[in-house]
Short mmCIF file of C-alpha atoms in Angstrom, two decimals:
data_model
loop_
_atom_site.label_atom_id
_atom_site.label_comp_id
_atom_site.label_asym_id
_atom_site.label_seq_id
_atom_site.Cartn_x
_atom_site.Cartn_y
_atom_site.Cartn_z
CA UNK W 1 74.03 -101.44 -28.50
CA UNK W 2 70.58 -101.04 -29.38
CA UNK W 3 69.50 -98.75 -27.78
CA UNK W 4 69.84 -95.04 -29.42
CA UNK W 5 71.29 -93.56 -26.72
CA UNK W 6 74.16 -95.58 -26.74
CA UNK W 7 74.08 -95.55 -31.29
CA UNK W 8 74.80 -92.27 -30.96
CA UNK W 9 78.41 -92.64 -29.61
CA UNK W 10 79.18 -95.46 -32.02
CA UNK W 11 80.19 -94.85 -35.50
CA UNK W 12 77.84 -95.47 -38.00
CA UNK W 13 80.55 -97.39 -40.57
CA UNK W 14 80.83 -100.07 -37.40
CA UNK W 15 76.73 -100.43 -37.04
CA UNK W 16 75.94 -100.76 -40.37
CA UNK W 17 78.86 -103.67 -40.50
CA UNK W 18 77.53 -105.21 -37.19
CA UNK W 19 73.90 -105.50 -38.59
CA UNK W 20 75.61 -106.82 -42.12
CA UNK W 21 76.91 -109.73 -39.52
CA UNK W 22 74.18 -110.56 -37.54
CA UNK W 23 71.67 -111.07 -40.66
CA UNK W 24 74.30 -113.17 -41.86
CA UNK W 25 74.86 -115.50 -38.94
CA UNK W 26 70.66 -115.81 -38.45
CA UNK W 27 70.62 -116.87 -42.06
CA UNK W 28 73.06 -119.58 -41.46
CA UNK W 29 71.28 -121.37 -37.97
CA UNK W 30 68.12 -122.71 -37.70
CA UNK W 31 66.35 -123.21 -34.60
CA UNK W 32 66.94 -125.90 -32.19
CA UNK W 33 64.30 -129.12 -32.35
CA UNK W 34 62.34 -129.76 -28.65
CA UNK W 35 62.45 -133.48 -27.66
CA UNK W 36 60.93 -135.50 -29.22
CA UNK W 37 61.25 -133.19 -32.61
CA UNK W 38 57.78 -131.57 -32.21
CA UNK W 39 58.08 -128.09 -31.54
CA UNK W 40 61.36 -125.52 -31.07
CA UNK W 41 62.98 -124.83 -28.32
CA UNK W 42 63.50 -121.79 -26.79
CA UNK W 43 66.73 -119.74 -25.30
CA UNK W 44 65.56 -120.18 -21.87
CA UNK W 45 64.55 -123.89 -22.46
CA UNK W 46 67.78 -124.30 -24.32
CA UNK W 47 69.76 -122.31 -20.95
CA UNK W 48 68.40 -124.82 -18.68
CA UNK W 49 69.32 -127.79 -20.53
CA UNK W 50 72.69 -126.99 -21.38
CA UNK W 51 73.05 -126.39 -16.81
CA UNK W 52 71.50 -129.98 -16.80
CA UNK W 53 73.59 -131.54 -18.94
CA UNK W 54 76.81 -130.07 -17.60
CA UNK W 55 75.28 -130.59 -14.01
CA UNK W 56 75.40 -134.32 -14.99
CA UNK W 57 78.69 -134.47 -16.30
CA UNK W 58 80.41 -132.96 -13.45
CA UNK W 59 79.28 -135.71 -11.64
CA UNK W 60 81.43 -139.04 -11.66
CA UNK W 61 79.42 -141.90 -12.80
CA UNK W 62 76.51 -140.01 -14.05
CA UNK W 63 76.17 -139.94 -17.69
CA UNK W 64 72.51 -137.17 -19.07
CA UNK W 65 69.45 -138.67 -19.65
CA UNK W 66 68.22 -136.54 -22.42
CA UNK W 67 64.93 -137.59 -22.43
CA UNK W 68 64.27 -137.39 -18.28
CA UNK W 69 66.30 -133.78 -18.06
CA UNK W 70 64.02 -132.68 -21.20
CA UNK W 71 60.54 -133.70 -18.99
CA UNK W 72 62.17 -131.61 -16.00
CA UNK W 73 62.36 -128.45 -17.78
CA UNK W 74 59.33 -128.87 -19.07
CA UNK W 75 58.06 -129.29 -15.65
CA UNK W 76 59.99 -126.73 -14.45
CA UNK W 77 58.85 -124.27 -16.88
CA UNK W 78 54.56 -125.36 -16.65
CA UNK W 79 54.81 -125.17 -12.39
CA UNK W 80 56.24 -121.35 -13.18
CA UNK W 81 53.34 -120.77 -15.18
CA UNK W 82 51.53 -122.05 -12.50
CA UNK W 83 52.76 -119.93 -9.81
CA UNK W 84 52.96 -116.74 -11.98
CA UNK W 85 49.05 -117.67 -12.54
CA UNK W 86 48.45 -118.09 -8.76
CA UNK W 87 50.50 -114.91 -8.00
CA UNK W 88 47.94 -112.75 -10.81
CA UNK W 89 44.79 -114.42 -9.36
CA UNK W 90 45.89 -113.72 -5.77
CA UNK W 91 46.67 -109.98 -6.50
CA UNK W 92 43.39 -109.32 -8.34
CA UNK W 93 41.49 -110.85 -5.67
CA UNK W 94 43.49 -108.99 -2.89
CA UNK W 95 42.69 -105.39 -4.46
CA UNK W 96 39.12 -106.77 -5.21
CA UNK W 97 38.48 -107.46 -1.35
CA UNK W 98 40.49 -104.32 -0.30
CA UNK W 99 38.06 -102.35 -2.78
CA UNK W 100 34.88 -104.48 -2.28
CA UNK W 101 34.62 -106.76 1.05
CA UNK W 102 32.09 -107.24 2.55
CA UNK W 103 30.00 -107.70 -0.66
CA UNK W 104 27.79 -110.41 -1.84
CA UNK W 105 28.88 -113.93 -2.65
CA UNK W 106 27.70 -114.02 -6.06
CA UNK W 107 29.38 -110.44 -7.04
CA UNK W 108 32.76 -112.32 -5.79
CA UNK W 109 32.24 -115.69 -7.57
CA UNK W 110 32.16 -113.43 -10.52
CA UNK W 111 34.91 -112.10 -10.20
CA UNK W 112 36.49 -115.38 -9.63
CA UNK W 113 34.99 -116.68 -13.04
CA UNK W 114 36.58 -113.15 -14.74
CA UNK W 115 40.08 -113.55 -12.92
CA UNK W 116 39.69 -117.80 -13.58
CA UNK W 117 39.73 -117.33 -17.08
CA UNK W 118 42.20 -114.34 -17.27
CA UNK W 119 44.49 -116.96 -14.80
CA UNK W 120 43.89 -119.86 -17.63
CA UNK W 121 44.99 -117.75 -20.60
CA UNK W 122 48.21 -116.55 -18.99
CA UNK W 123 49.10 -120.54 -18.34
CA UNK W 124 47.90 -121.13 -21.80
CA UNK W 125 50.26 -118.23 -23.37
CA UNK W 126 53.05 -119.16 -20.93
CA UNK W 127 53.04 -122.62 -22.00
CA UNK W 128 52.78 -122.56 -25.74
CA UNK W 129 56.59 -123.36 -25.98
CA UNK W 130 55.91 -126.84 -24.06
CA UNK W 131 55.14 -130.25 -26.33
CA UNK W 132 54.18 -132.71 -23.68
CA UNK W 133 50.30 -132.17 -24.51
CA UNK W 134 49.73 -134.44 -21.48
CA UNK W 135 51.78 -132.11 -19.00
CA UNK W 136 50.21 -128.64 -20.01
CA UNK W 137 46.88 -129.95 -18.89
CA UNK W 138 48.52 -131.92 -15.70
CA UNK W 139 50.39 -127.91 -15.00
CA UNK W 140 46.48 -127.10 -15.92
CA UNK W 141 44.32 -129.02 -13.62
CA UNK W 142 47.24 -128.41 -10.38
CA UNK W 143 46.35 -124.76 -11.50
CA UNK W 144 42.84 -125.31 -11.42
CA UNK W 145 42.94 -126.77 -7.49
CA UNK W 146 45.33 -124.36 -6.61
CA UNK W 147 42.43 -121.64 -7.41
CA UNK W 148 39.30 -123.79 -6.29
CA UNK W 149 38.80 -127.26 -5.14
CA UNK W 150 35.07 -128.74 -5.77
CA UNK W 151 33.86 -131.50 -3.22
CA UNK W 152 31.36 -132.75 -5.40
CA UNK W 153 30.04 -135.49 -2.87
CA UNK W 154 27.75 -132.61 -1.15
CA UNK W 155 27.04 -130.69 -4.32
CA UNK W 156 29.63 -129.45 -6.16
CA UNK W 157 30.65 -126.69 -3.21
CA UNK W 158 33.57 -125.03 -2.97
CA UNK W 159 35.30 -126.38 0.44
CA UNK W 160 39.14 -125.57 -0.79
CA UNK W 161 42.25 -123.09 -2.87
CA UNK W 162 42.21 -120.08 -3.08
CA UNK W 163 38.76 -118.57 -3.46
CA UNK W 164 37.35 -120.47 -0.44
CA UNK W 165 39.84 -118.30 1.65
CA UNK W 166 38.04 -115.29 -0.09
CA UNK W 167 34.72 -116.28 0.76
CA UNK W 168 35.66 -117.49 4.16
CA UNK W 169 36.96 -113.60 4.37
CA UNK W 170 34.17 -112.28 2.76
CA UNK W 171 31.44 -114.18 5.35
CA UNK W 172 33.87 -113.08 7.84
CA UNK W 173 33.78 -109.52 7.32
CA UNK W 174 30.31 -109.36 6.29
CA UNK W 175 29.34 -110.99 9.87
CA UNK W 176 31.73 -108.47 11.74
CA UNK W 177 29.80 -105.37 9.90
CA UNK W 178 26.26 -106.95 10.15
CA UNK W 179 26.97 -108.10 13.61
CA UNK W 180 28.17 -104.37 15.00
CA UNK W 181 25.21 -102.85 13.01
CA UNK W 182 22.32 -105.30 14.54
CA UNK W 183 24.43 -104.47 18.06
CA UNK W 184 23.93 -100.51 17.19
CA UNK W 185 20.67 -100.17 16.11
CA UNK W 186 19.41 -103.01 18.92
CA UNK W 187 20.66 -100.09 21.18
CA UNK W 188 18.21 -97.50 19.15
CA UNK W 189 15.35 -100.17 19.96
CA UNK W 190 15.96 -100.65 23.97
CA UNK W 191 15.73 -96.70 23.97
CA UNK W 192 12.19 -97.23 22.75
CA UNK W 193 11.28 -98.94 26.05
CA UNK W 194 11.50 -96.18 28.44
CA UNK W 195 7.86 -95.30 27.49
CA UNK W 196 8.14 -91.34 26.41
CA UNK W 197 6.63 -92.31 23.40
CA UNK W 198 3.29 -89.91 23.16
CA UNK W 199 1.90 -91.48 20.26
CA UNK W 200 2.43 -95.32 18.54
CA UNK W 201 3.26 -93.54 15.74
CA UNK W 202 6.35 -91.70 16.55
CA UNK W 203 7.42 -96.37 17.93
CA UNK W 204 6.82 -96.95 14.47
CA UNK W 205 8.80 -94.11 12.64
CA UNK W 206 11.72 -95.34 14.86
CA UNK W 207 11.29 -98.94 13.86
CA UNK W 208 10.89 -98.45 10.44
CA UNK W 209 14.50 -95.59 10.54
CA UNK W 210 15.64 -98.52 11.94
CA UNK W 211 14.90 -101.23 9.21
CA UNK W 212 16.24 -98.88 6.48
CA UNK W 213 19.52 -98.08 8.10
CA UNK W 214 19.87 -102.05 8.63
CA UNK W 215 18.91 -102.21 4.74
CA UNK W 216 21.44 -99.87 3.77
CA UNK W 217 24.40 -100.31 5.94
CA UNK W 218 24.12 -104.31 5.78
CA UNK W 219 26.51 -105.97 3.15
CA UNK W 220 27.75 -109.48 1.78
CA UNK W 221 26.32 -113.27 2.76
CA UNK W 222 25.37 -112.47 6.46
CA UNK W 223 23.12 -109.87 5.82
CA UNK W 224 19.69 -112.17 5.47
CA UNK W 225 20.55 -113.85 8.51
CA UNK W 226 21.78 -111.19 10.39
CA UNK W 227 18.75 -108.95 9.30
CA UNK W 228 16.51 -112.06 10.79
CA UNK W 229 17.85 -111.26 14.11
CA UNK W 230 17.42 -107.60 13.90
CA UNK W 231 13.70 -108.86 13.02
CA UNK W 232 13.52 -111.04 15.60
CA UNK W 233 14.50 -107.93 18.17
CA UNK W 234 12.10 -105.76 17.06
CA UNK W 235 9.64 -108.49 17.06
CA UNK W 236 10.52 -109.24 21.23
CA UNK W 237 10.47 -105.54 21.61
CA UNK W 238 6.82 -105.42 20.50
CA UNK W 239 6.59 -108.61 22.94
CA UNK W 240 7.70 -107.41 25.55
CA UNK W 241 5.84 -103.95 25.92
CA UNK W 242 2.60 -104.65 24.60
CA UNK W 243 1.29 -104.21 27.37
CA UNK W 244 1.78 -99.87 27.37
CA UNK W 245 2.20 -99.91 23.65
CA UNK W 246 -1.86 -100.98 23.81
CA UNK W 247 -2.29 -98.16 25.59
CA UNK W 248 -0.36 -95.21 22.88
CA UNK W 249 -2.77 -93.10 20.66
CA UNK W 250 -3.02 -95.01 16.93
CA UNK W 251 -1.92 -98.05 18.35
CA UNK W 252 -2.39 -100.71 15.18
CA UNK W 253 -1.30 -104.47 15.17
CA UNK W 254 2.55 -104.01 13.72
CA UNK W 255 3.83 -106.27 11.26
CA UNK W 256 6.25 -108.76 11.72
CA UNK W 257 7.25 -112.53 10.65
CA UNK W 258 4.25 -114.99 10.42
CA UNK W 259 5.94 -117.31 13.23
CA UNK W 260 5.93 -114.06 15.37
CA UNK W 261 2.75 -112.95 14.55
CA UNK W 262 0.71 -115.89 15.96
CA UNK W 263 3.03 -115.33 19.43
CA UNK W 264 2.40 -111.79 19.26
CA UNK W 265 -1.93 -112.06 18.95
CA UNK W 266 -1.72 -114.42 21.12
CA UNK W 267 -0.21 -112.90 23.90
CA UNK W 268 -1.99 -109.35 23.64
CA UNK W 269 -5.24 -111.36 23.94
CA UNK W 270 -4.08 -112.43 26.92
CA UNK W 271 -3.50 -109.14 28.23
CA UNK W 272 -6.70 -108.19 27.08
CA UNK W 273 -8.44 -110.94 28.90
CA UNK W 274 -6.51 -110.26 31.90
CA UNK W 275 -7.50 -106.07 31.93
CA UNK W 276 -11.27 -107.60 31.71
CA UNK W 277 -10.47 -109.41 34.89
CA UNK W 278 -8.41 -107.05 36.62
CA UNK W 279 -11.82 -104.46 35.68
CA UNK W 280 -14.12 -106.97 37.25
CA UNK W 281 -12.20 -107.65 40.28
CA UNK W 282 -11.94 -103.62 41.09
CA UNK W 283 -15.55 -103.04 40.54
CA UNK W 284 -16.11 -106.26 42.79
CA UNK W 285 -14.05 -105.11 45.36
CA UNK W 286 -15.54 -101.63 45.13
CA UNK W 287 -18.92 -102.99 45.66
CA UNK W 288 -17.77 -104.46 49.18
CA UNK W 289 -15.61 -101.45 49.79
CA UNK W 290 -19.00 -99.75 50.05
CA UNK W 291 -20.97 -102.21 51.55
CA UNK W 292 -18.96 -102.31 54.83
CA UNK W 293 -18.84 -98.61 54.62
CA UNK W 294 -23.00 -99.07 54.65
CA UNK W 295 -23.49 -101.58 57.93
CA UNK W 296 -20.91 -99.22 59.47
CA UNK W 297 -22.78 -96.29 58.49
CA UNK W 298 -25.81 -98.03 59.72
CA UNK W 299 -24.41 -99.49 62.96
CA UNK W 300 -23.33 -95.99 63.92
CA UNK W 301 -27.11 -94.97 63.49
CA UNK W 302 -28.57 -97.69 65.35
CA UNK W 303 -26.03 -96.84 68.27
CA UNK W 304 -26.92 -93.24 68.31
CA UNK W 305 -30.90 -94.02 68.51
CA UNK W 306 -30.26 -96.55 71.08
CA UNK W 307 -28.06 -93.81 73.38
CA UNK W 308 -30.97 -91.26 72.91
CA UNK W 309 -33.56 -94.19 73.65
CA UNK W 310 -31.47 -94.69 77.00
CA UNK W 311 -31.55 -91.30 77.56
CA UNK W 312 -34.71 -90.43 77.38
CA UNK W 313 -35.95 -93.50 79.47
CA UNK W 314 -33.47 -92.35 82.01
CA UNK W 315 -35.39 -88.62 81.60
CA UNK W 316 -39.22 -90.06 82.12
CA UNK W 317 -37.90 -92.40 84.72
CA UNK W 318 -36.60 -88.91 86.65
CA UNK W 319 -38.86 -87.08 86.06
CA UNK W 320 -41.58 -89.47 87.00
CA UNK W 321 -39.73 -89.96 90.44
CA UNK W 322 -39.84 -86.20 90.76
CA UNK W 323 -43.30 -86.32 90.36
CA UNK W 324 -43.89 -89.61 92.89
CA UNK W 325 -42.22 -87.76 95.35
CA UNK W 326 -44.14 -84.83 95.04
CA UNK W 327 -47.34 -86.66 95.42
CA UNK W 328 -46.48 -89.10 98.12
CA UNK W 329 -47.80 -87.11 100.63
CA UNK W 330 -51.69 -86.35 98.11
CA UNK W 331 -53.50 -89.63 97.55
CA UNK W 332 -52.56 -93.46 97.82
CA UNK W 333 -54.88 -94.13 95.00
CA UNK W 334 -53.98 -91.13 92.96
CA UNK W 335 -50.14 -92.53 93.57
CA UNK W 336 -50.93 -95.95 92.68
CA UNK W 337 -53.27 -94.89 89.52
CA UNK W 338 -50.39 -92.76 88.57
CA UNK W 339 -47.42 -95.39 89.04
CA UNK W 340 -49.57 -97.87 86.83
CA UNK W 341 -49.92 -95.50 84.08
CA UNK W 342 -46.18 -94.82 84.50
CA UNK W 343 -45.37 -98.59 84.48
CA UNK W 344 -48.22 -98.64 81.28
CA UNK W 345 -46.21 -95.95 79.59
CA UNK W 346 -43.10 -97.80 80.02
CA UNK W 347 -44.15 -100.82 78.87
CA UNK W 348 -45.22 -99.43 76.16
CA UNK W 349 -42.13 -97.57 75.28
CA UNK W 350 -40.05 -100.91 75.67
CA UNK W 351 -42.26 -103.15 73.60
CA UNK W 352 -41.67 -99.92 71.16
CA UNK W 353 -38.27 -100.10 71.50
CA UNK W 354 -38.13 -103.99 71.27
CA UNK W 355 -39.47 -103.55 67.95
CA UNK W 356 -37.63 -101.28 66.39
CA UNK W 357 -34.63 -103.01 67.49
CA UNK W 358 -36.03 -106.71 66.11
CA UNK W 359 -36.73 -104.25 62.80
CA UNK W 360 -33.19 -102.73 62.45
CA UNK W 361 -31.69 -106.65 63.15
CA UNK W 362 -33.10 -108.24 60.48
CA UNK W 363 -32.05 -105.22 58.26
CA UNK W 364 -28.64 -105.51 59.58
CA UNK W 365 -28.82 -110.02 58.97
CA UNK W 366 -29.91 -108.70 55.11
CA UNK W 367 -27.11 -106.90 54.69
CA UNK W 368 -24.64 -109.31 56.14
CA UNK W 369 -26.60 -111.92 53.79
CA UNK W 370 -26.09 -109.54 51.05
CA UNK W 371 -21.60 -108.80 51.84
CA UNK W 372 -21.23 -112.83 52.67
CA UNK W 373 -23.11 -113.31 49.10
CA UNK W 374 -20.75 -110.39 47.31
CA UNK W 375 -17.60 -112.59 48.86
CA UNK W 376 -18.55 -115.86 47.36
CA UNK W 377 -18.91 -114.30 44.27
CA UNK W 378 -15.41 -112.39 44.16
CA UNK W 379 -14.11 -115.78 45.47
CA UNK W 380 -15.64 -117.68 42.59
CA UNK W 381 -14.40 -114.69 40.22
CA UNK W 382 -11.00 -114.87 41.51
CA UNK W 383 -11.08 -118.78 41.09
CA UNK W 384 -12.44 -118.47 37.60
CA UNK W 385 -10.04 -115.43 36.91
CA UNK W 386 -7.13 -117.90 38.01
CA UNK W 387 -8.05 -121.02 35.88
CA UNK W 388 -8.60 -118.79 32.77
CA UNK W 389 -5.17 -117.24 33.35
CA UNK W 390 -3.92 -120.53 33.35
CA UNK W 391 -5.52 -122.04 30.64
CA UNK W 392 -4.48 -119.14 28.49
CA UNK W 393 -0.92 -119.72 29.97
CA UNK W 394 -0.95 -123.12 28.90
CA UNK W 395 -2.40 -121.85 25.33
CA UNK W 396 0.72 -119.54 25.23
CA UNK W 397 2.83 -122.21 25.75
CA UNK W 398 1.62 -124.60 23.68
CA UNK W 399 1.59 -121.67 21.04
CA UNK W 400 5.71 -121.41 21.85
CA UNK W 401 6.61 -124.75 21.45
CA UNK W 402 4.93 -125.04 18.40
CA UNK W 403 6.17 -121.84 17.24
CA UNK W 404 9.74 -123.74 17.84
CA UNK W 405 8.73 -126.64 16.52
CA UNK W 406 8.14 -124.39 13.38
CA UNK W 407 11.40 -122.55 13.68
CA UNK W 408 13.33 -125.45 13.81
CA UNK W 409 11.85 -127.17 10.41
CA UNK W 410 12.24 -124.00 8.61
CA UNK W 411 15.87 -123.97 10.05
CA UNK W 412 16.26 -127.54 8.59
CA UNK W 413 15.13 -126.71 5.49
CA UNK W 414 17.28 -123.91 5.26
CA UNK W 415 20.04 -125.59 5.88
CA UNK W 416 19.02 -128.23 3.30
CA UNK W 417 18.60 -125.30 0.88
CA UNK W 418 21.82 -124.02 1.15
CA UNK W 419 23.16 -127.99 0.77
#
């Protein structure tokens, strides 16, 4: 009847004597009095304990106990309150995560603290019609866990209602888009170590396109440790292929986490020591390479001289037969004169011989003296070579497990950071 569209089809005479009626019945009642006589009750409070009450008497033996059926509808009304709170604080923070997950904790405690208090005022307004002071903040304080629980033993942290499902979402989602991001640009890194890279330069243009599409695509609670792992990639990249990264045009120490860094020097002075060594052994080894090629060289010489010594001996020896036989038949003397100048001459020729042979030995023992004394010393290089490898080895290592040693305190004290 109130509303106009329905006026219209009703005389006026019979609304203007209906309103006459109802201003006269309100100024005849008064409101009813909530138990016990503090406040007024409403229509719905009044509904529900008029179905109590005749609940109860339908019942044989069961006579109302006004004062127990009052707390119930009370109760009844502040845990509707409750839920109709819960339901408000659970639809804000569903379109909040829809609109903003993954995002950072503290942008999502806020808005816990701004829907909290919105949640708090509803109950508040919704139970302004209830007297039992001590129930509205029971109602309150179920509300209150229903939204957050505190465990205060470990620092007042959240660890229960409903927000803790939100953050347990929000680290949940945040891991998921940090985790597929470090996955997709770890990918961008590996392609790095096919060494087409013509300058270092153009390694660390990539590394740094890298860090900023981390920086901007990362989002909510796991992005500092997430982005620690990304770090710790690139910093096992640089590891890894120091060893032709050393050798790119501009090549500069990169920068990286201090309990990388002393890994990182360490190892490319290793490498360093160990091109000095490999440099040493090739010119060593080059020094005997051409050394054999010497007393072979030499040898060869020695051979041919000793062929054309034969040969000629084997000419004079000929032709001084020719010559005997020729003058057998002249002179005995003459022949005997002439076959001790022969034997004179030949004499002569081997002690000549004998000595240039005693002179080419002893250059030949020199030389082996010199090669046996070039092969102790690439043996003592390689030994030396060897224990400095592994003493710098067992630096390296040492360096590692204190570099875990350091890991795992600053791990502890993260963790008692975030406690």
């Amino acid at each position: 009847m109130e509303k106009e569209e329905y006026q219209r089809r009703i005389e006026k005479n019979f609304l203007d004597d209906v309103g006459l009626f109802r201003k006269k019945v309100f100024s005849m009642i008064t409101p009813k009095k909530a138990w016990p006589h503090t406040g007024n009750v409403t229509g719905w409070q009044l509904a529900q304990l008029l179905e109590t009450c005749v609940a109860a008497l339908n019942k044989p033996g069961l006579l109302p106990d006004m004062q127990s059926t009052w707390k119930q509808i009370m109760m009844a009304q502040l845990q509707e309150s409750v839920n109709k709170a819960v339901d408000v604080y659970t639809n804000e923070l569903i379109h909040f995560a829809k609109t903003h997950f993954p995002c950072k904790e503290s942008q999502l405690m806020d808005k816990h603290f701004e829907v909290q208090q919105r949640c708090l005022l509803f109950y508040q307004l919704n139970s302004d019609s209830v007297t039992d002071a001590v129930l509205v903040d029971e109602y309150r304080a179920k509300l209150m866990e229903n939204i957050a629980v505190y465990d205060d033993t470990i620092g007042n942290v959240i660890n229960g209602g409903l927000v803790y499902q939100f953050l347990q979402d929000n680290i949940e989602q945040s891991s998921k888009l940090c985790t597929a991001l470090v996955t997709e640009l770890s990918a961008e890194i590996d392609k790095l170590s096919n060494q087409k890279s013509s300058s270092f330069e153009e390694v660390k243009t990539v590394i740094e396109d890298v860090k900023q599409k981390y920086s901007k695509g990362a989002k909510g609670p796991k992005d500092k440790e997430k982005g620690d792992e990304l770090m710790k990639k690139i910093g096992d990249f640089y590891f890894v292929n120091l060893k032709w990264l050393r050798k790119l045009e501009g090549f500069v120490s990169p920068e990286m986490a201090k309990e990388e860094e002393s890994r990182f020097f360490a190892h490319r002075n290793a490498l360093e020591e160990m091109d000095k060594l490999q440099l040493e052994r090739e010119r060593l080894d080059q020094m005997k390479i051409e050394t054999e090629e010497q007393k072979k060289c030499l040898e060869r010489n020695l051979e041919r001289e000793r062929l054309q010594r034969q040969k000629d001996l084997e000419d004079i020896d000929r032709k001084n037969k020719e010559q005997l036989a020729n003058i057998q038949s002249a002179n005995k003397e003459t022949l005997d004169k002439l076959e001790n100048q022969y034997q004179c001459r030949v004499d002569d020729m081997q002690k000549e011989y004998a000595q240039k042979i005693e002179t080419q030995n002893k250059f030949i023992n020199r030389l082996q003296d010199t090669i046996d004394k070039l092969e102790l010393g690439l043996i003592e290089q390689k030994k030396s070579n060897q224990k400095l490898s592994e003493e710098h080895r067992a630096k390296a290592d040492k360096l590692e497990k204190d570099l875990k040693k350091q890991q795992k305190e600053v791990n502890q004290q993260k963790k008692e950071g975030r406690r």
